[in-house]
Amino acid sequence: MGIGRGWRTRHLFFVVIPLVLFLPLFFSVSQLRSDRESVARKPSKKSDHVILGPAAGQGLPNRLQCQGLKAINELHSSRSDLNVSNGDYAVSFVTVFTIYNASRGRVSPADSVTVGKASMSKTERSMAVLNTFVDFIQVSMPTSNVIILTDPASSFSINKRSTTVLPIQGDYSRGQLMLQRIKSYISFLESRLDNQFEKLKHHYIFTDSDVAVVDDLRHIFQKYPKFHLALTFRNNKDQPLNSGFIAVRGTPEGILKAKIFLQEVLVEYSSKYMKASRMLGDQLALASVIKSHLTSATRRFVKAEAFSSEINGASVLFLPCAIYNWTPPEGAGQFHGMPLDVQVVHFKGSRKRLMLESWNFFNSTSNMSDMLCLILKSGRRKYDF
Ligand SMILES: *[C@@H]1O[C@H](CO)[C@@H](O)[C@H](O)[C@H]1NC(C)=O
Ligand SMILES: *[C@@H]1O[C@H](CO)[C@@H](O)[C@H](O)[C@H]1NC(C)=O
Ligand SMILES: *[C@@H]1O[C@H](CO)[C@@H](O)[C@H](O)[C@H]1NC(C)=O
Ligand SMILES: *[C@@H]1O[C@H](CO)[C@@H](O)[C@H](O)[C@H]1NC(C)=O
């Protein structure tokens, strides 16, 4: 007994008391570490559901502030700057999209994912991204229409108002897709030039289909009345231009100048960058064309402010990606949050799931700012598709 009690007393003294004393410290350190990790650690595992991290840019001026998934400051919508009169052009969105035969044939249950209540195969995922792309445009710019350029051999249908599928002959195989995309853009612009007898009453915005248009972009054409085409840039030495957003003024001159510009990019691509990774060739060619005409380009890309320049006879407007092509930086890059005047969010790489989840969130809350909090907090994650 005595021995037993003695053991218990010693046990109490050496084990329990230190534990009680140090436990709070132990917890706070591991808490601190997990907090710090969630900031610094590069998210590695691809997730099949939305994971929220900290919101970057909290406390900074002109950045979205979030409490949980609630936005606590107002977005600066461009709608207040718009002066819409009857003579105005509408804006059409143009994207290239194709469904591959191979992905359509192979339907294995392992390829299936669940988003919200829907279970989706690979093909269904691609279609969902395309549909969501159109949905966001119809919310943010209800008078716009969408034109989907595609392989005549690719058969899919989309059932949305003001949305048309336009087949353009070409080689849309995976390895050629970025090259083909420029060719399809050029053919499309040529077809608009040939139709000059029709009233040219549309400006065009060529985008990737994994973007969400979250504000009304018509103001660009008013605010900067002189440009023929507009590109988005960022302060990135190797890839300063993103090809996922190109705006073209719908005047005969704008269309012609944009076409000539893209033809130059195409020549550059074909002659120098065919060996580049199939995803990057067009961006490298774009950057190369710009730098060859504009020696000050690199210096001007440092500051996220719009500027214009004459490139081979075309007036080119450079718009900051931070607003017109926003995507959270991957890995440990500097990240100052989301500007309040963000217009376009780009779900690059493994973020397509987030695009669909964001739409579902918006669909149930009808609140764009709150949805942007969701994107801000989860956008650095890699998802399963
Ligand atoms: C969106 O929600 C925020 C609060 O999170 C609120 O302040 C804002 O007014 C809401 N906006 C709309 C359009 O309902
Ligand atoms: C809107 O545009 C019309 C014609 O372009 C112009 O007469 C009018 O003053 C403008 N209104 C505002 C508020 O800028
Ligand atoms: C898809 O398959 C059809 C015939 O089944 C073929 O004619 C077409 O070229 C294929 N398309 C692509 C993009 O491979
Ligand atoms: C949500 O989706 C349903 C069905 O697709 C649609 O009828 C409804 O208008 C959507 N709500 C919003 C806010 O987009």
mmCIF file of N, CA and C in Angstrom, residues 89-91 202-206 217-232 245-258 261 306-311 313-319 324:
data_model
loop_
_atom_site.group_PDB
_atom_site.id
_atom_site.type_symbol
_atom_site.label_atom_id
_atom_site.label_comp_id
_atom_site.label_asym_id
_atom_site.label_seq_id
_atom_site.Cartn_x
_atom_site.Cartn_y
_atom_site.Cartn_z
ATOM 1 N N TYR A 89 -21.447 50.278 -78.164
ATOM 2 C CA TYR A 89 -21.150 48.916 -78.566
ATOM 3 C C TYR A 89 -21.486 47.974 -77.420
ATOM 4 N N ALA A 90 -21.905 46.781 -77.774
ATOM 5 C CA ALA A 90 -21.991 45.726 -76.770
ATOM 6 C C ALA A 90 -20.625 45.047 -76.717
ATOM 7 N N VAL A 91 -20.411 44.242 -75.718
ATOM 8 C CA VAL A 91 -19.158 43.501 -75.629
ATOM 9 C C VAL A 91 -19.459 42.014 -75.788
ATOM 10 N N HIS A 202 -19.914 45.519 -81.933
ATOM 11 C CA HIS A 202 -19.414 44.753 -80.803
ATOM 12 C C HIS A 202 -17.925 44.959 -80.595
ATOM 13 N N HIS A 203 -17.557 45.172 -79.341
ATOM 14 C CA HIS A 203 -16.151 45.005 -78.982
ATOM 15 C C HIS A 203 -15.984 43.542 -78.619
ATOM 16 N N TYR A 204 -14.734 43.081 -78.673
ATOM 17 C CA TYR A 204 -14.495 41.668 -78.367
ATOM 18 C C TYR A 204 -13.497 41.520 -77.230
ATOM 19 N N ILE A 205 -13.796 40.591 -76.349
ATOM 20 C CA ILE A 205 -12.816 40.232 -75.319
ATOM 21 C C ILE A 205 -12.561 38.732 -75.438
ATOM 22 N N PHE A 206 -11.327 38.414 -75.824
ATOM 23 C CA PHE A 206 -10.908 37.013 -75.969
ATOM 24 C C PHE A 206 -10.365 36.554 -74.618
ATOM 25 N N LEU A 217 -17.119 44.975 -67.662
ATOM 26 C CA LEU A 217 -15.879 45.391 -68.319
ATOM 27 C C LEU A 217 -16.078 46.442 -69.405
ATOM 28 N N ARG A 218 -17.323 46.841 -69.653
ATOM 29 C CA ARG A 218 -17.553 47.785 -70.754
ATOM 30 C C ARG A 218 -16.818 49.095 -70.541
ATOM 31 N N HIS A 219 -16.582 49.431 -69.270
ATOM 32 C CA HIS A 219 -15.950 50.718 -68.973
ATOM 33 C C HIS A 219 -14.547 50.835 -69.577
ATOM 34 N N ILE A 220 -13.874 49.687 -69.811
ATOM 35 C CA ILE A 220 -12.508 49.768 -70.368
ATOM 36 C C ILE A 220 -12.518 50.545 -71.683
ATOM 37 N N PHE A 221 -13.511 50.240 -72.530
ATOM 38 C CA PHE A 221 -13.549 50.836 -73.865
ATOM 39 C C PHE A 221 -13.884 52.328 -73.808
ATOM 40 N N GLN A 222 -14.523 52.744 -72.706
ATOM 41 C CA GLN A 222 -14.822 54.173 -72.539
ATOM 42 C C GLN A 222 -13.670 54.916 -71.866
ATOM 43 N N LYS A 223 -13.173 54.279 -70.818
ATOM 44 C CA LYS A 223 -12.140 54.934 -70.021
ATOM 45 C C LYS A 223 -10.870 55.141 -70.843
ATOM 46 N N TYR A 224 -10.571 54.202 -71.737
ATOM 47 C CA TYR A 224 -9.382 54.290 -72.588
ATOM 48 C C TYR A 224 -9.861 54.282 -74.034
ATOM 49 N N PRO A 225 -10.314 55.430 -74.545
ATOM 50 C CA PRO A 225 -11.015 55.424 -75.839
ATOM 51 C C PRO A 225 -10.126 55.191 -77.048
ATOM 52 N N LYS A 226 -8.805 55.161 -76.898
ATOM 53 C CA LYS A 226 -7.949 55.156 -78.088
ATOM 54 C C LYS A 226 -7.371 53.797 -78.460
ATOM 55 N N PHE A 227 -7.374 52.827 -77.547
ATOM 56 C CA PHE A 227 -6.617 51.602 -77.848
ATOM 57 C C PHE A 227 -7.298 50.758 -78.927
ATOM 58 N N HIS A 228 -6.466 50.031 -79.678
ATOM 59 C CA HIS A 228 -6.996 49.039 -80.617
ATOM 60 C C HIS A 228 -7.141 47.693 -79.924
ATOM 61 N N LEU A 229 -6.079 47.304 -79.186
ATOM 62 C CA LEU A 229 -6.207 46.063 -78.423
ATOM 63 C C LEU A 229 -5.576 46.248 -77.055
ATOM 64 N N ALA A 230 -6.045 45.441 -76.097
ATOM 65 C CA ALA A 230 -5.544 45.544 -74.727
ATOM 66 C C ALA A 230 -5.070 44.177 -74.264
ATOM 67 N N LEU A 231 -3.957 44.192 -73.520
ATOM 68 C CA LEU A 231 -3.371 42.954 -72.987
ATOM 69 C C LEU A 231 -3.207 43.122 -71.476
ATOM 70 N N THR A 232 -3.066 42.006 -70.771
ATOM 71 C CA THR A 232 -2.830 42.124 -69.324
ATOM 72 C C THR A 232 -1.389 41.736 -68.991
ATOM 73 N N PHE A 245 -6.397 37.032 -71.650
ATOM 74 C CA PHE A 245 -7.318 38.163 -71.743
ATOM 75 C C PHE A 245 -6.798 39.121 -72.807
ATOM 76 N N ILE A 246 -7.532 39.255 -73.907
ATOM 77 C CA ILE A 246 -7.161 40.205 -74.967
ATOM 78 C C ILE A 246 -8.436 40.943 -75.384
ATOM 79 N N ALA A 247 -8.445 42.241 -75.204
ATOM 80 C CA ALA A 247 -9.627 43.015 -75.603
ATOM 81 C C ALA A 247 -9.363 43.693 -76.941
ATOM 82 N N VAL A 248 -10.357 43.703 -77.816
ATOM 83 C CA VAL A 248 -10.205 44.302 -79.148
ATOM 84 C C VAL A 248 -11.362 45.269 -79.395
ATOM 85 N N ARG A 249 -11.002 46.490 -79.762
ATOM 86 C CA ARG A 249 -12.046 47.474 -80.069
ATOM 87 C C ARG A 249 -12.714 47.083 -81.394
ATOM 88 N N GLY A 250 -14.027 47.099 -81.398
ATOM 89 C CA GLY A 250 -14.775 46.573 -82.540
ATOM 90 C C GLY A 250 -14.938 47.511 -83.716
ATOM 91 N N THR A 251 -14.064 48.483 -83.872
ATOM 92 C CA THR A 251 -14.096 49.319 -85.072
ATOM 93 C C THR A 251 -13.314 48.601 -86.158
ATOM 94 N N PRO A 252 -13.571 48.916 -87.453
ATOM 95 C CA PRO A 252 -12.791 48.254 -88.510
ATOM 96 C C PRO A 252 -11.291 48.403 -88.269
ATOM 97 N N GLU A 253 -10.875 49.578 -87.818
ATOM 98 C CA GLU A 253 -9.449 49.794 -87.582
ATOM 99 C C GLU A 253 -8.944 48.927 -86.422
ATOM 100 N N GLY A 254 -9.722 48.870 -85.349
ATOM 101 C CA GLY A 254 -9.327 48.077 -84.186
ATOM 102 C C GLY A 254 -9.185 46.605 -84.552
ATOM 103 N N ILE A 255 -10.169 46.110 -85.300
ATOM 104 C CA ILE A 255 -10.143 44.694 -85.670
ATOM 105 C C ILE A 255 -8.955 44.393 -86.581
ATOM 106 N N LEU A 256 -8.720 45.287 -87.542
ATOM 107 C CA LEU A 256 -7.605 45.081 -88.470
ATOM 108 C C LEU A 256 -6.266 45.113 -87.735
ATOM 109 N N LYS A 257 -6.077 46.099 -86.876
ATOM 110 C CA LYS A 257 -4.803 46.229 -86.155
ATOM 111 C C LYS A 257 -4.573 45.038 -85.228
ATOM 112 N N ALA A 258 -5.646 44.589 -84.586
ATOM 113 C CA ALA A 258 -5.517 43.442 -83.674
ATOM 114 C C ALA A 258 -5.145 42.197 -84.461
ATOM 115 N N PHE A 261 -1.533 42.364 -85.431
ATOM 116 C CA PHE A 261 -0.722 42.115 -84.234
ATOM 117 C C PHE A 261 -0.659 40.615 -83.929
ATOM 118 N N ALA A 306 -2.156 50.857 -65.490
ATOM 119 C CA ALA A 306 -2.409 50.771 -66.924
ATOM 120 C C ALA A 306 -1.572 51.808 -67.679
ATOM 121 N N PHE A 307 -1.089 51.437 -68.866
ATOM 122 C CA PHE A 307 -0.411 52.400 -69.747
ATOM 123 C C PHE A 307 -0.626 51.971 -71.190
ATOM 124 N N SER A 308 -0.417 52.905 -72.125
ATOM 125 C CA SER A 308 -0.608 52.585 -73.535
ATOM 126 C C SER A 308 0.685 52.750 -74.283
ATOM 127 N N SER A 309 0.810 52.047 -75.382
ATOM 128 C CA SER A 309 1.990 52.202 -76.206
ATOM 129 C C SER A 309 1.677 51.810 -77.644
ATOM 130 N N GLU A 310 2.447 52.382 -78.549
ATOM 131 C CA GLU A 310 2.283 52.068 -79.964
ATOM 132 C C GLU A 310 3.150 50.854 -80.281
ATOM 133 N N ILE A 311 2.545 49.773 -80.761
ATOM 134 C CA ILE A 311 3.319 48.578 -81.109
ATOM 135 C C ILE A 311 3.060 48.292 -82.579
ATOM 136 N N GLY A 313 2.344 50.039 -85.124
ATOM 137 C CA GLY A 313 1.174 50.686 -85.725
ATOM 138 C C GLY A 313 -0.129 50.487 -84.966
ATOM 139 N N ALA A 314 -0.125 49.621 -83.987
ATOM 140 C CA ALA A 314 -1.354 49.425 -83.203
ATOM 141 C C ALA A 314 -1.211 50.127 -81.863
ATOM 142 N N SER A 315 -2.300 50.722 -81.393
ATOM 143 C CA SER A 315 -2.268 51.304 -80.066
ATOM 144 C C SER A 315 -2.654 50.211 -79.066
ATOM 145 N N VAL A 316 -1.684 49.831 -78.246
ATOM 146 C CA VAL A 316 -1.901 48.720 -77.319
ATOM 147 C C VAL A 316 -2.028 49.252 -75.896
ATOM 148 N N LEU A 317 -3.089 48.848 -75.246
ATOM 149 C CA LEU A 317 -3.290 49.228 -73.850
ATOM 150 C C LEU A 317 -2.823 48.067 -72.977
ATOM 151 N N PHE A 318 -2.031 48.386 -71.971
ATOM 152 C CA PHE A 318 -1.569 47.351 -71.040
ATOM 153 C C PHE A 318 -2.323 47.512 -69.730
ATOM 154 N N LEU A 319 -3.031 46.483 -69.361
ATOM 155 C CA LEU A 319 -3.833 46.524 -68.132
ATOM 156 C C LEU A 319 -3.212 45.592 -67.091
ATOM 157 N N TYR A 324 -7.470 42.888 -63.911
ATOM 158 C CA TYR A 324 -8.191 42.338 -65.065
ATOM 159 C C TYR A 324 -7.917 40.857 -65.319
#
